Amino acid sequence: MTETAEQLQSSETWKVNYPSINLELNCVINTEKDQIENNIRTNLTRDVSKVWPYKQQDTQVAICAGGPSLIDHLEDIKELQFNGGKVVALANVAHILLKHGIRPNAHVLLDAKPRNAEFITGCETTFFIASQCDPEVFDRAEKTGNPIYMYHAVNNDDEFQMIHEAEDRWVPIQGGSTITMRTIRLFNILGYHKFHMFGWDSCYKGDSHHAYEQPDADKHKKFKFEFEDRLFTVSPWMLSQALESVNFFKSFCMNIDICVHGNGLIAHIIKKSGQSTINIQEA
């Protein structure tokens, strides 16, 4: 639950009056450029299927991110899947879903760090792995015998040129700097346009930053962020993602329906933005 204003009176607070969000955040990628390019160069030689646009389909998709509110909606995810919807696990979320009896239909990986290989499970699913991922991620996924689709999350002109020279045909999966936004774009290109977002909070819930333990995030600095009369506890990356989501929806999400479950910062920002192309529901 979001902390109250009374509890945070003595804390440092960032106040923002929508729609003018005048914050500058300096963000950096978590893997060196040369390493990402080496990963791409290696993975381009693999004999795996590639993502390609598909015709529009009405199947509902549950995209499961790692925010703390994910745990509150496990029954909703089960019900959606039971009724014919597809469940998409992002990064380490696959382990959490399996622990609670939910087998994801798809598992998306984006991060270029080698540790992402630890997120691979042995369950029957379909992998969507970015070409920038560490080769060990592909190696471990191949050992499961499950289908693998590689997609290209292009970050700069050098990557674009490298992929363009190696691929006869390909489509860049751009839009947003986080796995959640890239996954919306990825599955929209695959024809889906009805999305339920779970665990996409971009804020703390109590002391929790994720739905699972992630020691690296324990060290992140916390801030208080006020938006439209609500106060949120955030780390810099959370705030960056939340603010970026506003432009992401305007640029990449025309003519799709998105239901953001929970009561986190992203759901609050989008609900207050008044964008007619986005349907936001607090559930």
Tab-separated table of C-alpha atoms in Angstrom:
chain	number	residue	atom	x	y	z
A	1	MET	CA	0.000	0.000	0.000
A	2	THR	CA	1.239	3.496	-0.813
A	3	GLU	CA	2.488	5.425	2.186
A	4	THR	CA	0.380	8.323	3.409
A	5	ALA	CA	1.386	11.967	3.236
A	6	GLU	CA	1.466	12.131	7.040
A	7	GLN	CA	4.066	9.372	7.179
A	8	LEU	CA	6.291	11.167	4.694
A	9	GLN	CA	6.178	14.736	5.968
A	10	SER	CA	9.827	14.662	6.948
A	11	SER	CA	11.022	12.916	3.781
A	12	GLU	CA	12.519	14.351	0.649
A	13	THR	CA	9.696	14.729	-1.883
A	14	TRP	CA	9.612	15.466	-5.598
A	15	LYS	CA	6.471	17.384	-6.523
A	16	VAL	CA	5.217	17.330	-10.067
A	17	ASN	CA	2.269	19.172	-11.562
A	18	TYR	CA	0.912	17.181	-14.495
A	19	PRO	CA	1.064	17.497	-17.478
A	20	SER	CA	4.391	19.338	-17.310
A	21	ILE	CA	6.909	16.842	-15.957
A	22	ASN	CA	10.163	18.746	-15.762
A	23	LEU	CA	12.577	16.204	-14.330
A	24	GLU	CA	15.901	15.222	-15.822
A	25	LEU	CA	17.172	11.761	-14.966
A	26	ASN	CA	20.577	10.571	-16.116
A	27	CYS	CA	20.291	6.853	-16.876
A	28	VAL	CA	22.890	4.407	-18.121
A	29	ILE	CA	22.679	0.879	-19.490
A	30	ASN	CA	23.731	-1.891	-17.122
A	31	THR	CA	26.060	-3.579	-19.633
A	32	GLU	CA	28.922	-2.081	-21.618
A	33	LYS	CA	28.215	-1.260	-25.254
A	34	ASP	CA	31.015	-3.508	-26.522
A	35	GLN	CA	29.660	-6.467	-24.579
A	36	ILE	CA	26.162	-5.967	-25.950
A	37	GLU	CA	27.529	-5.826	-29.495
A	38	ASN	CA	29.546	-9.000	-28.909
A	39	ASN	CA	26.416	-10.741	-27.648
A	40	ILE	CA	24.473	-9.681	-30.741
A	41	ARG	CA	27.270	-10.723	-33.084
A	42	THR	CA	27.419	-14.196	-31.510
A	43	ASN	CA	23.663	-14.725	-31.371
A	44	LEU	CA	23.112	-13.684	-34.972
A	45	THR	CA	24.827	-16.934	-36.014
A	46	ARG	CA	22.238	-19.077	-34.215
A	47	ASP	CA	19.727	-21.174	-36.105
A	48	VAL	CA	16.610	-20.001	-34.251
A	49	SER	CA	13.304	-18.543	-35.402
A	50	LYS	CA	12.986	-14.774	-35.681
A	51	VAL	CA	10.082	-12.569	-34.680
A	52	TRP	CA	7.982	-11.307	-37.587
A	53	PRO	CA	4.700	-9.321	-37.660
A	54	TYR	CA	1.512	-11.350	-37.514
A	55	LYS	CA	-2.132	-10.605	-38.235
A	56	GLN	CA	-4.282	-9.054	-35.494
A	57	GLN	CA	-5.754	-11.489	-32.982
A	58	ASP	CA	-8.185	-10.896	-30.137
A	59	THR	CA	-6.662	-13.218	-27.535
A	60	GLN	CA	-6.091	-11.393	-24.255
A	61	VAL	CA	-2.513	-11.301	-22.972
A	62	ALA	CA	-1.403	-11.040	-19.345
A	63	ILE	CA	2.056	-9.468	-19.200
A	64	CYS	CA	3.513	-10.276	-15.797
A	65	ALA	CA	6.215	-7.896	-14.577
A	66	GLY	CA	8.080	-8.172	-11.292
A	67	GLY	CA	6.525	-5.386	-9.231
A	68	PRO	CA	5.328	-6.247	-5.717
A	69	SER	CA	1.619	-6.076	-6.595
A	70	LEU	CA	2.030	-9.149	-8.823
A	71	ILE	CA	1.449	-11.374	-5.793
A	72	ASP	CA	-1.933	-9.735	-5.187
A	73	HIS	CA	-3.235	-10.782	-8.602
A	74	LEU	CA	-2.184	-14.400	-9.023
A	75	GLU	CA	-5.800	-15.584	-9.005
A	76	ASP	CA	-6.670	-12.995	-11.667
A	77	ILE	CA	-3.842	-14.318	-13.839
A	78	LYS	CA	-5.008	-17.905	-13.366
A	79	GLU	CA	-8.561	-16.965	-14.314
A	80	LEU	CA	-7.460	-15.103	-17.427
A	81	GLN	CA	-5.416	-18.089	-18.564
A	82	PHE	CA	-8.250	-20.511	-17.771
A	83	ASN	CA	-10.528	-18.439	-20.004
A	84	GLY	CA	-8.166	-18.716	-22.961
A	85	GLY	CA	-5.771	-15.821	-22.355
A	86	LYS	CA	-2.001	-16.059	-22.741
A	87	VAL	CA	0.357	-15.469	-19.817
A	88	VAL	CA	3.704	-13.839	-20.560
A	89	ALA	CA	6.417	-13.942	-17.888
A	90	LEU	CA	9.167	-11.330	-17.887
A	91	ALA	CA	12.692	-12.258	-16.782
A	92	ASN	CA	12.668	-13.791	-13.265
A	93	VAL	CA	8.875	-13.703	-12.949
A	94	ALA	CA	8.606	-17.151	-14.564
A	95	HIS	CA	9.896	-18.748	-11.357
A	96	ILE	CA	7.294	-16.913	-9.267
A	97	LEU	CA	4.411	-17.930	-11.521
A	98	LEU	CA	5.476	-21.584	-11.535
A	99	LYS	CA	5.776	-21.562	-7.764
A	100	HIS	CA	2.108	-20.572	-7.611
A	101	GLY	CA	0.873	-23.074	-10.162
A	102	ILE	CA	0.853	-20.851	-13.266
A	103	ARG	CA	2.715	-22.078	-16.342
A	104	PRO	CA	3.549	-19.105	-18.566
A	105	ASN	CA	2.731	-19.501	-22.250
A	106	ALA	CA	5.699	-17.297	-23.111
A	107	HIS	CA	8.885	-16.182	-21.374
A	108	VAL	CA	10.559	-12.917	-22.456
A	109	LEU	CA	14.176	-12.013	-21.718
A	110	LEU	CA	15.897	-8.741	-22.580
A	111	ASP	CA	18.762	-7.957	-20.207
A	112	ALA	CA	22.301	-8.483	-21.510
A	113	LYS	CA	23.751	-9.648	-18.205
A	114	PRO	CA	24.876	-13.308	-17.928
A	115	ARG	CA	22.800	-13.854	-14.777
A	116	ASN	CA	19.644	-13.841	-16.905
A	117	ALA	CA	20.457	-17.454	-17.753
A	118	GLU	CA	19.390	-18.292	-14.198
A	119	PHE	CA	15.861	-17.168	-15.072
A	120	ILE	CA	15.370	-20.022	-17.542
A	121	THR	CA	12.993	-22.664	-16.184
A	122	GLY	CA	12.449	-26.191	-17.385
A	123	CYS	CA	8.715	-25.769	-17.904
A	124	GLU	CA	7.061	-26.058	-21.308
A	125	THR	CA	6.853	-22.565	-22.759
A	126	THR	CA	7.951	-20.447	-25.718
A	127	PHE	CA	11.002	-18.235	-25.285
A	128	PHE	CA	11.340	-14.762	-26.762
A	129	ILE	CA	14.969	-13.768	-26.251
A	130	ALA	CA	16.608	-10.523	-27.326
A	131	SER	CA	19.668	-10.826	-29.530
A	132	GLN	CA	21.538	-8.665	-27.008
A	133	CYS	CA	21.181	-11.312	-24.282
A	134	ASP	CA	24.244	-13.181	-23.113
A	135	PRO	CA	24.846	-16.323	-25.251
A	136	GLU	CA	24.460	-18.467	-22.131
A	137	VAL	CA	20.785	-17.445	-22.015
A	138	PHE	CA	20.237	-18.969	-25.450
A	139	ASP	CA	22.355	-22.020	-24.579
A	140	ARG	CA	20.300	-22.767	-21.497
A	141	ALA	CA	17.003	-22.152	-23.290
A	142	GLU	CA	18.034	-24.511	-26.112
A	143	LYS	CA	18.663	-27.284	-23.581
A	144	THR	CA	14.982	-27.189	-22.559
A	145	GLY	CA	13.885	-28.182	-26.066
A	146	ASN	CA	11.267	-25.413	-26.091
A	147	PRO	CA	10.646	-23.119	-29.081
A	148	ILE	CA	12.865	-20.018	-29.191
A	149	TYR	CA	12.201	-16.798	-31.056
A	150	MET	CA	14.905	-14.156	-31.233
A	151	TYR	CA	13.981	-10.490	-31.433
A	152	HIS	CA	16.113	-7.400	-31.895
A	153	ALA	CA	15.814	-4.676	-29.251
A	154	VAL	CA	17.899	-2.141	-31.140
A	155	ASN	CA	19.510	0.516	-28.947
A	156	ASN	CA	21.674	2.513	-31.379
A	157	ASP	CA	22.788	2.936	-34.994
A	158	ASP	CA	25.749	0.573	-34.647
A	159	GLU	CA	23.490	-2.283	-33.552
A	160	PHE	CA	21.034	-1.474	-36.318
A	161	GLN	CA	23.755	-1.652	-38.971
A	162	MET	CA	25.169	-4.903	-37.597
A	163	ILE	CA	21.783	-6.620	-37.625
A	164	HIS	CA	20.831	-5.149	-40.993
A	165	GLU	CA	23.953	-6.596	-42.609
A	166	ALA	CA	23.343	-10.045	-41.127
A	167	GLU	CA	19.569	-10.463	-41.565
A	168	ASP	CA	17.661	-10.752	-44.836
A	169	ARG	CA	14.523	-9.477	-43.154
A	170	TRP	CA	13.901	-8.367	-39.614
A	171	VAL	CA	11.835	-5.978	-37.541
A	172	PRO	CA	13.241	-3.839	-34.690
A	173	ILE	CA	11.409	-4.120	-31.373
A	174	GLN	CA	11.863	-0.578	-30.152
A	175	GLY	CA	9.997	1.602	-27.705
A	176	GLY	CA	10.883	2.131	-24.087
A	177	SER	CA	14.016	1.167	-22.209
A	178	THR	CA	12.553	-1.567	-19.975
A	179	ILE	CA	11.521	-5.146	-20.614
A	180	THR	CA	7.867	-4.391	-19.884
A	181	MET	CA	7.529	-1.715	-22.544
A	182	ARG	CA	9.514	-3.739	-25.079
A	183	THR	CA	7.244	-6.724	-24.421
A	184	ILE	CA	4.110	-4.688	-25.092
A	185	ARG	CA	5.649	-3.629	-28.382
A	186	LEU	CA	6.822	-7.181	-29.147
A	187	PHE	CA	3.422	-8.789	-28.672
A	188	ASN	CA	1.634	-5.966	-30.447
A	189	ILE	CA	3.812	-6.674	-33.487
A	190	LEU	CA	2.816	-10.331	-33.095
A	191	GLY	CA	-0.798	-9.240	-33.531
A	192	TYR	CA	-2.060	-8.876	-29.970
A	193	HIS	CA	-3.842	-5.713	-28.905
A	194	LYS	CA	-5.608	-6.580	-25.633
A	195	PHE	CA	-3.199	-6.466	-22.703
A	196	HIS	CA	-3.513	-6.932	-18.954
A	197	MET	CA	-0.510	-5.629	-17.055
A	198	PHE	CA	0.320	-7.232	-13.711
A	199	GLY	CA	3.156	-6.188	-11.405
A	200	TRP	CA	3.889	-3.049	-13.424
A	201	ASP	CA	4.097	-0.728	-10.439
A	202	SER	CA	7.249	1.385	-10.728
A	203	CYS	CA	7.027	2.091	-7.012
A	204	TYR	CA	7.548	0.410	-3.688
A	205	LYS	CA	4.808	-1.403	-1.838
A	206	GLY	CA	5.818	-0.981	1.761
A	207	ASP	CA	9.468	-2.068	1.795
A	208	SER	CA	9.135	-4.293	-1.273
A	209	HIS	CA	10.580	-3.273	-4.643
A	210	HIS	CA	9.851	-6.597	-6.379
A	211	ALA	CA	7.565	-9.590	-5.986
A	212	TYR	CA	10.690	-11.663	-5.290
A	213	GLU	CA	14.077	-11.148	-3.670
A	214	GLN	CA	16.470	-9.053	-5.738
A	215	PRO	CA	19.456	-8.097	-3.571
A	216	ASP	CA	20.903	-5.614	-6.075
A	217	ALA	CA	17.790	-3.465	-5.771
A	218	ASP	CA	18.097	-3.363	-1.965
A	219	LYS	CA	20.948	-0.886	-2.417
A	220	HIS	CA	19.031	1.598	-4.559
A	221	LYS	CA	18.342	5.039	-3.177
A	222	LYS	CA	14.700	5.799	-2.385
A	223	PHE	CA	12.815	9.000	-3.114
A	224	LYS	CA	9.334	10.305	-2.483
A	225	PHE	CA	7.462	11.284	-5.615
A	226	GLU	CA	4.226	13.269	-5.481
A	227	PHE	CA	1.899	13.102	-8.453
A	228	GLU	CA	-1.701	14.331	-8.565
A	229	ASP	CA	-2.120	14.367	-4.786
A	230	ARG	CA	-0.604	10.928	-4.244
A	231	LEU	CA	2.793	10.200	-2.759
A	232	PHE	CA	4.911	7.263	-3.923
A	233	THR	CA	8.203	5.781	-2.776
A	234	VAL	CA	10.448	5.178	-5.791
A	235	SER	CA	14.004	4.455	-6.790
A	236	PRO	CA	15.536	6.342	-9.744
A	237	TRP	CA	14.921	3.524	-12.248
A	238	MET	CA	11.293	3.239	-11.160
A	239	LEU	CA	10.690	6.935	-11.687
A	240	SER	CA	12.470	6.844	-15.028
A	241	GLN	CA	10.265	3.988	-16.245
A	242	ALA	CA	7.078	5.653	-15.020
A	243	LEU	CA	7.812	8.954	-16.734
A	244	GLU	CA	9.005	7.217	-19.876
A	245	SER	CA	5.761	5.264	-20.044
A	246	VAL	CA	3.832	8.455	-20.798
A	247	ASN	CA	5.683	9.043	-24.078
A	248	PHE	CA	5.749	5.328	-24.795
A	249	PHE	CA	1.966	5.089	-24.797
A	250	LYS	CA	1.623	8.152	-26.982
A	251	SER	CA	4.175	6.901	-29.523
A	252	PHE	CA	3.669	3.142	-29.681
A	253	CYS	CA	0.289	2.173	-28.250
A	254	MET	CA	-2.345	3.555	-30.569
A	255	ASN	CA	-5.411	1.373	-31.043
A	256	ILE	CA	-4.638	-1.097	-28.286
A	257	ASP	CA	-6.396	-1.759	-24.985
A	258	ILE	CA	-4.314	-1.905	-21.837
A	259	CYS	CA	-5.580	-2.680	-18.357
A	260	VAL	CA	-3.001	-1.869	-15.680
A	261	HIS	CA	-3.933	-3.862	-12.597
A	262	GLY	CA	-3.013	-2.612	-9.156
A	263	ASN	CA	-2.657	0.849	-7.739
A	264	GLY	CA	0.955	1.684	-8.535
A	265	LEU	CA	2.600	4.765	-9.963
A	266	ILE	CA	2.260	3.859	-13.645
A	267	ALA	CA	-1.446	3.085	-13.330
A	268	HIS	CA	-1.938	6.394	-11.529
A	269	ILE	CA	-0.006	8.461	-14.066
A	270	ILE	CA	-1.773	6.966	-17.052
A	271	LYS	CA	-5.202	7.266	-15.489
A	272	LYS	CA	-4.593	10.944	-14.845
A	273	SER	CA	-3.164	11.589	-18.302
A	274	GLY	CA	-6.545	11.420	-19.992
A	275	GLN	CA	-5.230	9.654	-23.087
A	276	SER	CA	-8.283	8.505	-25.012
A	277	THR	CA	-6.447	5.547	-26.583
A	278	ILE	CA	-5.614	3.945	-23.263
A	279	ASN	CA	-8.086	2.213	-20.969
A	280	ILE	CA	-6.764	2.005	-17.416
A	281	GLN	CA	-8.410	-0.013	-14.688
A	282	GLU	CA	-7.430	-0.297	-11.073
A	283	ALA	CA	-8.150	-3.856	-10.056
